[in-house]
Coordinates of C-alpha atoms and ligand atoms in Angstrom, one line a residue:
X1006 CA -71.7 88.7 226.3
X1007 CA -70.1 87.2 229.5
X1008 CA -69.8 90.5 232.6
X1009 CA -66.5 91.8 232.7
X1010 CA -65.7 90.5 228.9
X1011 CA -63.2 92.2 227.5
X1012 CA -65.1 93.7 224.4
X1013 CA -67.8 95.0 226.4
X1014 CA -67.7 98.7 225.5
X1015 CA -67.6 100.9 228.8
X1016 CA -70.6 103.0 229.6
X1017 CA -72.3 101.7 226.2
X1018 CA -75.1 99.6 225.6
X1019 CA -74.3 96.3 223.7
X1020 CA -76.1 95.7 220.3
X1021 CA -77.3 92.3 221.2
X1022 CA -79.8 94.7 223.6
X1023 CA -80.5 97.2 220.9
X1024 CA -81.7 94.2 219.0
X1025 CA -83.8 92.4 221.6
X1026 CA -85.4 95.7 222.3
X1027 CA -86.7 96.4 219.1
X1028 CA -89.3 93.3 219.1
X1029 CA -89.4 91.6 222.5
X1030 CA -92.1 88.7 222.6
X1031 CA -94.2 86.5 224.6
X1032 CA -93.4 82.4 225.0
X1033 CA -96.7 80.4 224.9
X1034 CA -96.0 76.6 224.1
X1035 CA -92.6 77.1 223.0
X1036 CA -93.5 79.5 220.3
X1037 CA -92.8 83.4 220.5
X1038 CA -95.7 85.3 219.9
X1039 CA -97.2 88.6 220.1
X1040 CA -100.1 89.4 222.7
X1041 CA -104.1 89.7 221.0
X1042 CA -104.9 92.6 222.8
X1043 CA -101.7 94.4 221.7
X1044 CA -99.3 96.3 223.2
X1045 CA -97.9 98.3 226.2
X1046 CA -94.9 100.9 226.8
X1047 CA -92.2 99.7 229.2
X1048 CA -90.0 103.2 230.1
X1049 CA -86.4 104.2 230.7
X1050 CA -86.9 105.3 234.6
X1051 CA -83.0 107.5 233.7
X1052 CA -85.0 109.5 231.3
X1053 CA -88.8 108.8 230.9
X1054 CA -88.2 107.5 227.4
X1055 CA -90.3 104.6 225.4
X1056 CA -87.6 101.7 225.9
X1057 CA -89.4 98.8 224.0
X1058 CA -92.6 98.0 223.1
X1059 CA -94.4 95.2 224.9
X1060 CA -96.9 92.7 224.0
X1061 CA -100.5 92.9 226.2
X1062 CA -101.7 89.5 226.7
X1063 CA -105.8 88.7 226.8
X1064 CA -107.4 86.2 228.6
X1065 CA -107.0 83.7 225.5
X1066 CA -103.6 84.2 225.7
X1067 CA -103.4 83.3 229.2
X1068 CA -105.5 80.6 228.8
X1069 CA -103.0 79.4 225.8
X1070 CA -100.3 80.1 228.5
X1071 CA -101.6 77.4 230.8
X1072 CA -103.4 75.2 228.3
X1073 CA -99.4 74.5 227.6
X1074 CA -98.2 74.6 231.1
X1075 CA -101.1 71.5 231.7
X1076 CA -99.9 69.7 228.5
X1077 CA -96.0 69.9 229.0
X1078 CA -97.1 68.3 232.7
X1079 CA -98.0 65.1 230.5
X1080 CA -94.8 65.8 227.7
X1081 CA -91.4 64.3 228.3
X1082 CA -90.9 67.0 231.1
X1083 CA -92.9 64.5 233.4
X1084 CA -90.9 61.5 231.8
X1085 CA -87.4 63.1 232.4
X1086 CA -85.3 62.0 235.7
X1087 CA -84.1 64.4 238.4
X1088 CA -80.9 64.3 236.8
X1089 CA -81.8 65.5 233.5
X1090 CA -83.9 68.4 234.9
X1091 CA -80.8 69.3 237.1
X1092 CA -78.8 69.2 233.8
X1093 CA -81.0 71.4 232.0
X1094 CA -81.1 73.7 234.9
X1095 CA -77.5 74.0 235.1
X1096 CA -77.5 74.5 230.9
X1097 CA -79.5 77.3 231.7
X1098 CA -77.5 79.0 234.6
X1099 CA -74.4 78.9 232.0
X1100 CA -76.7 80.3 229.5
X1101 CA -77.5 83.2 232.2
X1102 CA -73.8 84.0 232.5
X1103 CA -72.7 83.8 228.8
X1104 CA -75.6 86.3 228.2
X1105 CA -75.4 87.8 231.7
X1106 CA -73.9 91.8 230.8
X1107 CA -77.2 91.8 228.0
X1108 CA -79.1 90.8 230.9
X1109 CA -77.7 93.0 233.2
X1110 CA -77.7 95.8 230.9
X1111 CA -81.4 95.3 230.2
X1112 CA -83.0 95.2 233.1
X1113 CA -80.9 98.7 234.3
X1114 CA -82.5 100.4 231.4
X1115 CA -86.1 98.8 232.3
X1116 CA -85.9 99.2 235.9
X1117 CA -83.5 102.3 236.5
X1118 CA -81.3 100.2 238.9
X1119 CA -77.4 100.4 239.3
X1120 CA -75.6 98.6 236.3
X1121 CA -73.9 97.3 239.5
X1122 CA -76.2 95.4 241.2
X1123 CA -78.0 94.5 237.7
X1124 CA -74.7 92.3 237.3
X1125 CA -74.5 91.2 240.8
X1126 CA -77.9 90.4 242.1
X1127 CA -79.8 90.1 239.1
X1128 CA -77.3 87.8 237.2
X1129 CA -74.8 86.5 239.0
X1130 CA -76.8 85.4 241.9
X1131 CA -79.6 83.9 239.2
X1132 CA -77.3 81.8 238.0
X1133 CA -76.1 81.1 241.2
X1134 CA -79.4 80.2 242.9
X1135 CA -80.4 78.1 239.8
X1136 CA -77.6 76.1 240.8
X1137 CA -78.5 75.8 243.8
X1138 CA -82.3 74.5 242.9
X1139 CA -80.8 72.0 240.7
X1140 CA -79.4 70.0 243.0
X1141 CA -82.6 69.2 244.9
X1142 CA -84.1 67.4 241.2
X1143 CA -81.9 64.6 242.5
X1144 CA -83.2 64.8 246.2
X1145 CA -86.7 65.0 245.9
X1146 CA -87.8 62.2 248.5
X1147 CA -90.7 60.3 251.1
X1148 CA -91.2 58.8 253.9
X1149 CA -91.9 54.9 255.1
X1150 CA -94.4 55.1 258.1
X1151 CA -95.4 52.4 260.1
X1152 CA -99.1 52.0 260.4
X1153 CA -100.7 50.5 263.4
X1154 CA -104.5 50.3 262.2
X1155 CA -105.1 46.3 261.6
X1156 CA -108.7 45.9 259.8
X1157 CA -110.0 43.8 259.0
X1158 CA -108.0 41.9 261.5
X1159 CA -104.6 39.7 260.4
X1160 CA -104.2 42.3 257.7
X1161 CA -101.2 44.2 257.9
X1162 CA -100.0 47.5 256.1
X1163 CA -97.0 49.3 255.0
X1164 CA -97.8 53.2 253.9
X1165 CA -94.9 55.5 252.5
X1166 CA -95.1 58.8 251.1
X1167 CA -94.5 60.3 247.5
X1168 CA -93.6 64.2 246.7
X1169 CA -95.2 65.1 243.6
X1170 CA -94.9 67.9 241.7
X1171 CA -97.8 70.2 242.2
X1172 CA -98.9 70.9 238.1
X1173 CA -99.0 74.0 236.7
X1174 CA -97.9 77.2 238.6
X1175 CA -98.9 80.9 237.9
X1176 CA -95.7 82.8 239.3
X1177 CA -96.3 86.6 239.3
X1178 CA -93.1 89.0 240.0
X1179 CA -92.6 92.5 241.1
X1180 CA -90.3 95.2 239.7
X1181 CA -88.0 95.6 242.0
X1182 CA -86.0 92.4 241.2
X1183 CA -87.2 91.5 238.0
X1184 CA -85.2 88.8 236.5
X1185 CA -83.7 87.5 240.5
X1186 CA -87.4 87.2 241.6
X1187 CA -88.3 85.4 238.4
X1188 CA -85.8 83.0 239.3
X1189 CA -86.5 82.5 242.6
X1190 CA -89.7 80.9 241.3
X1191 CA -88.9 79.2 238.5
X1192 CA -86.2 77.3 239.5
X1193 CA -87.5 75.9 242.8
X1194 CA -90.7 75.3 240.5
X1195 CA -88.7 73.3 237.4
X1196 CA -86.6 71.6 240.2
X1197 CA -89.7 69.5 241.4
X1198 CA -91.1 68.6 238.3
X1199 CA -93.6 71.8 237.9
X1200 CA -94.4 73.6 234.5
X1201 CA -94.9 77.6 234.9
X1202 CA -96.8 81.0 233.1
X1203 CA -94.8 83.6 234.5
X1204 CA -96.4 87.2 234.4
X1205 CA -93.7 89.6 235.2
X1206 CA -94.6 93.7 236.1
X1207 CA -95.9 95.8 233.8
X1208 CA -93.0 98.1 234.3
X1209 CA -90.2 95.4 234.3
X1210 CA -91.0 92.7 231.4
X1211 CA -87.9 93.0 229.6
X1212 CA -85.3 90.5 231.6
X1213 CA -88.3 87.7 232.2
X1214 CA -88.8 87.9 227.9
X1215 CA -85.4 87.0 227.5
X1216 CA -84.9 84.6 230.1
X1217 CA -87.7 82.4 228.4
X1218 CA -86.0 82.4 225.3
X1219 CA -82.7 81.7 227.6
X1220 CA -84.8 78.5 228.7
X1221 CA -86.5 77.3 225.4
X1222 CA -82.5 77.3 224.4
X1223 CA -81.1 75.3 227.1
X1224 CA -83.2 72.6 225.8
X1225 CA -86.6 72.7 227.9
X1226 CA -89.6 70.9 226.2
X1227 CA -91.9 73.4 224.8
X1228 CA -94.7 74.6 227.5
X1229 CA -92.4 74.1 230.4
X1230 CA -91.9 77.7 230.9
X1231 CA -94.5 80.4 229.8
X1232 CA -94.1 84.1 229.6
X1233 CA -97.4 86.4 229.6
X1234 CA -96.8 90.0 229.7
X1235 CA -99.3 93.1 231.0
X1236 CA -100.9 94.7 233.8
X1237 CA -102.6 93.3 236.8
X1238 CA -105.6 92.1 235.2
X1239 CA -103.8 89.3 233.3
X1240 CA -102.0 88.5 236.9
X1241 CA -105.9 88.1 237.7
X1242 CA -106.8 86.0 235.1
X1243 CA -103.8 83.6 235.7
X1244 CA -104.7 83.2 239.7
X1245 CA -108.3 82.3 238.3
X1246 CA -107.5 80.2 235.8
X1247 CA -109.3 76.9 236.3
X1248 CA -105.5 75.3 235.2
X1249 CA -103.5 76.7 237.5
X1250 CA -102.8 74.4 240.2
X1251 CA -100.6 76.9 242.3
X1252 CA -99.9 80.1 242.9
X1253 CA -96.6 82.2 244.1
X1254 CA -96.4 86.2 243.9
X1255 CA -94.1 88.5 245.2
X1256 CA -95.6 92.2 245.6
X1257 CA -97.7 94.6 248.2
X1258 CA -99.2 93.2 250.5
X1259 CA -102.9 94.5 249.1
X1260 CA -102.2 92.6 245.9
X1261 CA -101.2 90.2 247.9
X1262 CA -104.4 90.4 250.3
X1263 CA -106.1 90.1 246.3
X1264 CA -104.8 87.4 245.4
X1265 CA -104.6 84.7 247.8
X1266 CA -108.2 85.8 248.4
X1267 CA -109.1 84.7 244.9
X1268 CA -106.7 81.7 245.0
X1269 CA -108.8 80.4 248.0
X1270 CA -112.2 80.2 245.9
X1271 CA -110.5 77.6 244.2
X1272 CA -108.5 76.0 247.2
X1273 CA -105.3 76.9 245.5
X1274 CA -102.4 76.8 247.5
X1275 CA -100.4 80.0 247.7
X1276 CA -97.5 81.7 248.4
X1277 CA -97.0 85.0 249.5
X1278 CA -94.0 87.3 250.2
X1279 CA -95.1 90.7 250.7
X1280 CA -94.4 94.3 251.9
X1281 CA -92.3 95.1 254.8
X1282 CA -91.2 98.1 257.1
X1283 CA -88.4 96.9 258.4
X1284 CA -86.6 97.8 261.9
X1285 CA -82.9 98.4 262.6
X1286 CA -82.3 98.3 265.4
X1287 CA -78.8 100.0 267.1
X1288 CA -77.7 100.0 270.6
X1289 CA -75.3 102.1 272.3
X1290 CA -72.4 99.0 272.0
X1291 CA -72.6 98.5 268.2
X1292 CA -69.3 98.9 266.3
X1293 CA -70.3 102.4 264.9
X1294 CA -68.2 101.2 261.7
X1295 CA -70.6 99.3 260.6
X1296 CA -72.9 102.3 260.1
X1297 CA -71.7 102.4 256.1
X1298 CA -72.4 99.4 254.9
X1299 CA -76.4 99.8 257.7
X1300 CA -77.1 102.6 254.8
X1301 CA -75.6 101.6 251.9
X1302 CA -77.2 98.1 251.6
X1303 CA -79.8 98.3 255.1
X1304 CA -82.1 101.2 254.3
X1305 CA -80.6 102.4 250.5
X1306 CA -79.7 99.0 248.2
X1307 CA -81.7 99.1 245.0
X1308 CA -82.5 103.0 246.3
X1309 CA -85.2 101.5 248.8
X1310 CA -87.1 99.4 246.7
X1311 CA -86.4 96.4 248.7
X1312 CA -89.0 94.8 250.6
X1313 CA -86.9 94.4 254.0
X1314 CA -85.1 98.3 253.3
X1315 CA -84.3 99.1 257.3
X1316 CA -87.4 101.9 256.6
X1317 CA -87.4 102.8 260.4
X1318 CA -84.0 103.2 262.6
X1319 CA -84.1 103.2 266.5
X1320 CA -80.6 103.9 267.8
X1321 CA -80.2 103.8 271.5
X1322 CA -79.6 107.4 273.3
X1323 CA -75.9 107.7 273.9
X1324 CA -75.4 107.2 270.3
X1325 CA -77.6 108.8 268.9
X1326 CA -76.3 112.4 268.1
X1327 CA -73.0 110.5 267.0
X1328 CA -74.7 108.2 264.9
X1329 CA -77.2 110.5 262.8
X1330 CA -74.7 113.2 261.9
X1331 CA -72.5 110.0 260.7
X1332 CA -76.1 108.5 258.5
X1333 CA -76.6 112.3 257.4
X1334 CA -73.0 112.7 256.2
X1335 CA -72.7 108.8 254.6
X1336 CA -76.5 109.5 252.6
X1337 CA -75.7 113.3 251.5
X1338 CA -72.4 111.2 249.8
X1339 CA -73.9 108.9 247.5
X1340 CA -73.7 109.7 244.1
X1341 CA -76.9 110.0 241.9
X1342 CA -77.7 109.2 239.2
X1343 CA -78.4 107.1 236.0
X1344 CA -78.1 103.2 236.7
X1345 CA -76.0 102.7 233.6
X1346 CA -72.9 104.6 235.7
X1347 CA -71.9 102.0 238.0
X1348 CA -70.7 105.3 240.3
X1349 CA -73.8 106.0 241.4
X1350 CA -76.0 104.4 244.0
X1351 CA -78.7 106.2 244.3
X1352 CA -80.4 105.7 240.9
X1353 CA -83.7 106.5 239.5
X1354 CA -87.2 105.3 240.6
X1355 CA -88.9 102.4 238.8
X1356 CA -91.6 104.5 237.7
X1357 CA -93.3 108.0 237.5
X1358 CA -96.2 106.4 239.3
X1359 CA -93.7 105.2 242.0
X1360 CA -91.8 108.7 241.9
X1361 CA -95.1 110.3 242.9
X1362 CA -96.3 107.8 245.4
X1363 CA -92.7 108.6 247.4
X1364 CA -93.1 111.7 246.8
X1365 CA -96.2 111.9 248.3
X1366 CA -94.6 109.9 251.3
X1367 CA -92.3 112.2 252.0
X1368 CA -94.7 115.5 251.9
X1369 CA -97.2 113.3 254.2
X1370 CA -94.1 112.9 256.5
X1371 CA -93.9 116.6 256.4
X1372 CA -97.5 117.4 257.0
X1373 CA -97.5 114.8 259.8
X1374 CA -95.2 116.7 262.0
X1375 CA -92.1 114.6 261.2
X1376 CA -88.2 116.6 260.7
X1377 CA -86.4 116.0 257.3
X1378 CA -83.2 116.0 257.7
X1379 CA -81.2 116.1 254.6
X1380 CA -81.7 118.8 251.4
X1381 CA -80.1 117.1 248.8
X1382 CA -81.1 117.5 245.2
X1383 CA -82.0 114.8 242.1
X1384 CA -81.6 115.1 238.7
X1385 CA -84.3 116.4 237.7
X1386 CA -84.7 114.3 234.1
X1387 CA -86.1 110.8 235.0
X1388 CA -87.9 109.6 237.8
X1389 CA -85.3 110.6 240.8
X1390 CA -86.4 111.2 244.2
X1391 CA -83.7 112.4 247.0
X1392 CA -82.6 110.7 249.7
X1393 CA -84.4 111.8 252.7
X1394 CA -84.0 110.8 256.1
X1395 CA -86.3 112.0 259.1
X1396 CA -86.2 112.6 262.9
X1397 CA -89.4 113.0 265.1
X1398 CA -92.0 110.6 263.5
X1399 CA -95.0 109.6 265.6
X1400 CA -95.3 105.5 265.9
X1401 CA -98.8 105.7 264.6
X1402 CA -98.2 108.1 261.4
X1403 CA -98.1 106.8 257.9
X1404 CA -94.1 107.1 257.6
X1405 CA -94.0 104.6 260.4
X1406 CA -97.0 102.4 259.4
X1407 CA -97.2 102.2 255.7
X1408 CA -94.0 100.7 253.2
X1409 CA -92.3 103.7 251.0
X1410 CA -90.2 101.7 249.2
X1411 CA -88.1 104.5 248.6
X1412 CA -84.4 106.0 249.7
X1413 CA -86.7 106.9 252.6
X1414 CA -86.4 106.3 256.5
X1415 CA -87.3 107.9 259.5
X1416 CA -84.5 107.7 262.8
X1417 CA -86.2 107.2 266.4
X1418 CA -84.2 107.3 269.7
X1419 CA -84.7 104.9 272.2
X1420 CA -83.5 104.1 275.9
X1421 CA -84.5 100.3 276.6
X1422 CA -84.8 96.8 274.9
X1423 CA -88.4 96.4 275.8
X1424 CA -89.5 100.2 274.9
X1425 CA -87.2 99.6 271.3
X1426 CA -88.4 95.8 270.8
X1427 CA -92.3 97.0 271.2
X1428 CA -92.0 99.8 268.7
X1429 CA -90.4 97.4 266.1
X1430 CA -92.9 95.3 266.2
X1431 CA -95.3 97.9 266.0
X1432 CA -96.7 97.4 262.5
X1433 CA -98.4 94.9 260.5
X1434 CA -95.6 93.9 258.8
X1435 CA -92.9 91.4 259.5
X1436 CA -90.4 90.7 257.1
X1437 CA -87.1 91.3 258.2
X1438 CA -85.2 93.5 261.1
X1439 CA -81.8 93.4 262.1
X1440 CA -80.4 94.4 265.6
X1441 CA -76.5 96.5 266.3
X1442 CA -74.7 95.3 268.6
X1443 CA -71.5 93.5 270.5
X1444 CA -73.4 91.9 273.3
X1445 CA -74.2 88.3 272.1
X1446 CA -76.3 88.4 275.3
X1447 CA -78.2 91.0 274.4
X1448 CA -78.5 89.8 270.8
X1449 CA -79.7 85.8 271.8
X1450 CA -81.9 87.4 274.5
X1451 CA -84.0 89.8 271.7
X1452 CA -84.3 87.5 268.3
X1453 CA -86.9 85.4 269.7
X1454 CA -89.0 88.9 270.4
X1455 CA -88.4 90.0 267.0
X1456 CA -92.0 89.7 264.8
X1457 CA -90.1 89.1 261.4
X1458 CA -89.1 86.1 259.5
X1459 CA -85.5 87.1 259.3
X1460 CA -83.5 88.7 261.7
X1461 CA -80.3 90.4 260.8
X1462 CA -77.4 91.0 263.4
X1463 CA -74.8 93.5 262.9
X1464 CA -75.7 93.3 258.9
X1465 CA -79.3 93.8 257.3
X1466 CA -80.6 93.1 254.3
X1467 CA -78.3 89.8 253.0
X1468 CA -80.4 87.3 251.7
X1469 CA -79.3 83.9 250.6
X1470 CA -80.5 81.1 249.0
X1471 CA -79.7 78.5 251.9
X1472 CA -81.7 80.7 254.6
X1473 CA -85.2 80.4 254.5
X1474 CA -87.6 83.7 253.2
X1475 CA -90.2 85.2 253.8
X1476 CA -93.0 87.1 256.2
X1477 CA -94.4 86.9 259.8
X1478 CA -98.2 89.2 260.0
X1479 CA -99.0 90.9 256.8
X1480 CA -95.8 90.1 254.9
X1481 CA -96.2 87.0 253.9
X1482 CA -97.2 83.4 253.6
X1483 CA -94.9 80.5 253.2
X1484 CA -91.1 80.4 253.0
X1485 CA -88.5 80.6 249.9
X1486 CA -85.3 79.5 249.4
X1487 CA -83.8 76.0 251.1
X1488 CA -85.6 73.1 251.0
X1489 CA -89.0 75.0 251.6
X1490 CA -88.6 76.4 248.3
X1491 CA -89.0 72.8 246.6
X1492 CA -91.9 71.5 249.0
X1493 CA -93.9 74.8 248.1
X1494 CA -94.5 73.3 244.5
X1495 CA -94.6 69.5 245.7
X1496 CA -97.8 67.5 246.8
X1497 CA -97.8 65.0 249.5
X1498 CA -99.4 61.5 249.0
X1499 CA -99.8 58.7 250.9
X1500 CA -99.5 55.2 249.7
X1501 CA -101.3 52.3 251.9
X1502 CA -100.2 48.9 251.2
X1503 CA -102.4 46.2 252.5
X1504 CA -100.7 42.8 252.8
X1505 CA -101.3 39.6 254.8
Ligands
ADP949 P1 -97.1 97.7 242.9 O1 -98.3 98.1 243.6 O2 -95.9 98.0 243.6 O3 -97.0 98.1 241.5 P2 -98.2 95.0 242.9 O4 -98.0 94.2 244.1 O5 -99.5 95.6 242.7 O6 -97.0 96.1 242.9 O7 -97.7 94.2 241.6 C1 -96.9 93.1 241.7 C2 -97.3 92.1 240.5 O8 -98.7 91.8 240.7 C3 -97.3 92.7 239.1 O9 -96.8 91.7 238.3 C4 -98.7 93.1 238.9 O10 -99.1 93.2 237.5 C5 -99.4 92.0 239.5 N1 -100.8 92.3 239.9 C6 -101.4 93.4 240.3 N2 -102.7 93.3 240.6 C7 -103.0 91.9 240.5 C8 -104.1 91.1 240.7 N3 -105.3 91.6 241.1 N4 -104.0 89.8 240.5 C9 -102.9 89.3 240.0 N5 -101.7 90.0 239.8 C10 -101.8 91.3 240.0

């Protein structure tokens, strides 16, 4: 069912999704399967319930997974033209759409998020940004070089360069994103001539199961893409799989740390995007307007569990009073509640394990001398935690240094550029930041001090799939998105041609 179709029941969940939940299934090889060492539980975050039943994969499994992934690299996927892997890409962007409010709908009851932003982000964009990788099939190109070296003498030599698609690549997704960030790897990945295992989160299977079936009907050959689902240790086994040619994870930056470490044993190459705790940054001359949509989608889109959520504010001193009572009032006024109610914006946490680690967060804020400022309340079935913003944080204490990932942030005042620009950079992360104001002076003067791969002026938080992504310090490795995306799953080689 298309979004918006006029049959959709409001408010009610679809039976294609009542179906698909009842016996969701791996794709090794082109064939569904179950997983050999079982099965998992993925929850409802709205109410803690048992949504579907999940299968676990063990290490033969995985080993199937790439075993296929090597063999489809050798299969008419390495025969077909640009142009017919951009066609199949583009099938399966349609496919996205004409299934898009199932998708949607799953992955708010797998990941808690607002039905909303299911439809927005995880669909519409997927569909969008697969579009967008499928044009680069056809654009895949080299270089001729002029060589100068002329041995043994009167021979002469014309080198170029060939892209080649890297082999098989291990892609392992977070939860926060589920079905966006499988995208963002797959389709940068099929667009160069790669075959993929995905292993999506634990807690957030559901949307990557049924966008592998989306894929094996679009047309793909079998093998092309895999599915294995489960816990970190079958992430592990991937990234040491003696198959796997390349690696790309989204996640913390400790898995992160984990798995690049491993990757290098084997001289994989990797890429990495990773935690964040990001700085927004508002001086007295910003349009104080803008302070709705700094909250909304800054510090609170997806309820915090973004990986460049503006986690620390610094807002220059003769706004400051102004603006907090306007951040208190504009937070204390989102609705919560269930995802499935497109009404509310603050929806439940991915996970009990996640509700407790914010939690936790916030009480360590407490402890460590910092000033909450809001009481608000959550519902109290499912995994909700409330809004809370705080005043009086010291630099150095864990709700300045260590991600949340939760409707969490902590408001610092601040009286010059280099006192504000020092603290921002004053963690180990650098993902994204975004600085308020109408001086383009100001604003040209500071981006190049900014330690984060994007920088966001007078907006925060907008990615896109033409701008490139990714982490300066601990948050990352590598860029997606753009061109970068392709050349991350792309060899270089060097062709010599001797002639006389
Ligand atoms: P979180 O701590 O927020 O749950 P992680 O960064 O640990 O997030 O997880 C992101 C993804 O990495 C998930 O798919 C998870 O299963 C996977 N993962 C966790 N540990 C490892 C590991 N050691 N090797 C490979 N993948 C892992």
């Amino acid at each position: 069912m298309r979004i918006g179709a006029p049959d959709q029941a409001p408010g009610g969940v679809a039976p294609d999704v009542t179906a698909f939940l009842d016996a969701p299934q791996m794709l090794i090889g082109g064939q569904s399967c179950a997983g050999e060492a079982g099965s998992f539980d993925v929850f409802n975050p709205a109410d803690g319930s048992v949504l579907a039943q999940v299968p676990e994969a063990s290490e033969a499994d995985v080993d199937r997974a790439v075993r296929a992934a090597a063999a489809a690299m050798q299969g008419p996927w390495a025969a077909m033209s640009g142009a017919a892997r951009t066609g199949l890409m583009l099938k399966l962007a349609d496919l996205i759409e004409e299934n898009g409010e199932e998708l949607a709908q799953i992955e708010t009851l797998e990941n808690g998020k607002s039905i909303m932003m299911s439809r927005l982000i995880e669909v519409m964009s997927s569909a969008e940004y697969i579009r967008y990788m499928a044009g680069y099939a056809t654009k895949i190109r080299g270089e001729t070089l002029d060589v100068s070296i002329a041995i043994p003498p009167g021979t002469q030599y014309t080198a170029f360069t060939r892209k080649e698609p890297v082999g098989v690549v291990a892609a392992i997704t977070p939860w926060n994103f589920p079905l966006n960030m499988a995208v963002w790897k797959i389709a940068p990945a099929l667009a160069a001539g790669c075959t993929v295992v995905l292993k999506p989160a634990e807690e957030t299977p559901l949307t990557s199961l049924r966008l592998v079936e989306l894929i094996r009907e679009a047309g793909f050959p079998d093998g092309v893409v895999n599915v294995v689902t489960g816990g970190g240790a079958v992430g592990a086994a991937l990234v040491a799989h003696p198959g796997v040619n390349k690696v790309t994870f989204t996640g913390s930056t400790d898995t992160g740390i984990k798995i690049g470490t491993r990757a290098m044993q084997d001289v994989k190459p990797v890429t990495l995007e990773l935690g964040g705790k990001a700085p927004m940054v508002m001086f007295d001359d910003m349009d104080l307007s803008l302070l709705g949509p700094a909250t909304g989608i800054g510090i609170f889109l997806n309820t915090g569990q973004t990986c460049c959520a503006g986690a620390r504010l610094f807002i220059q001193r003769g706004i400051y009073d102004e603006a907090v009572s306007t951040l208190k009032g504009i937070v204390s006024s989102l609705p919560i509640g269930p995802g499935m109610d497109p009404a509310n914006q603050i929806n439940p946490l991915v996970s009990a394990k996640h509700q407790a680690h914010v939690t936790a967060a916030i009480e360590r804020g407490i402890a460590d001398g910092a000033t909450p400022l809001l009481d608000l309340t959550a519902p109290s079935d499912g995994y909700f935690v409330a809004p809370q913003l705080f005043e009086g944080a010291a630099p150095s204490c864990a709700l300045m240094q260590e991600e949340v990932f939760g409707p969490v942030a902590a408001i610092t005042p601040f009286d010059t550029e280099d006192e504000v620009i020092a603290m921002a950079n004053d963690v180990r992360y650098g993902l994204g930041a975004s600085l308020w104001s109408k001086d383009i002076n100001r604003v040209m003067r500071l981006v190049p001090k900014v330690q984060a791969g994007t920088v966001w002026v007078n907006s925060h938080n907008i990615p896109d799939q033409n701008m490139p992504f990714g982490g300066f310090k601990q948050s990352g490795l590598g860029r997606e998105h753009g061109s970068t995306a392709l050349d991350n799953f792309l060899e270089t080689k060097a062709v010599c041609v001797a002639y006389s």
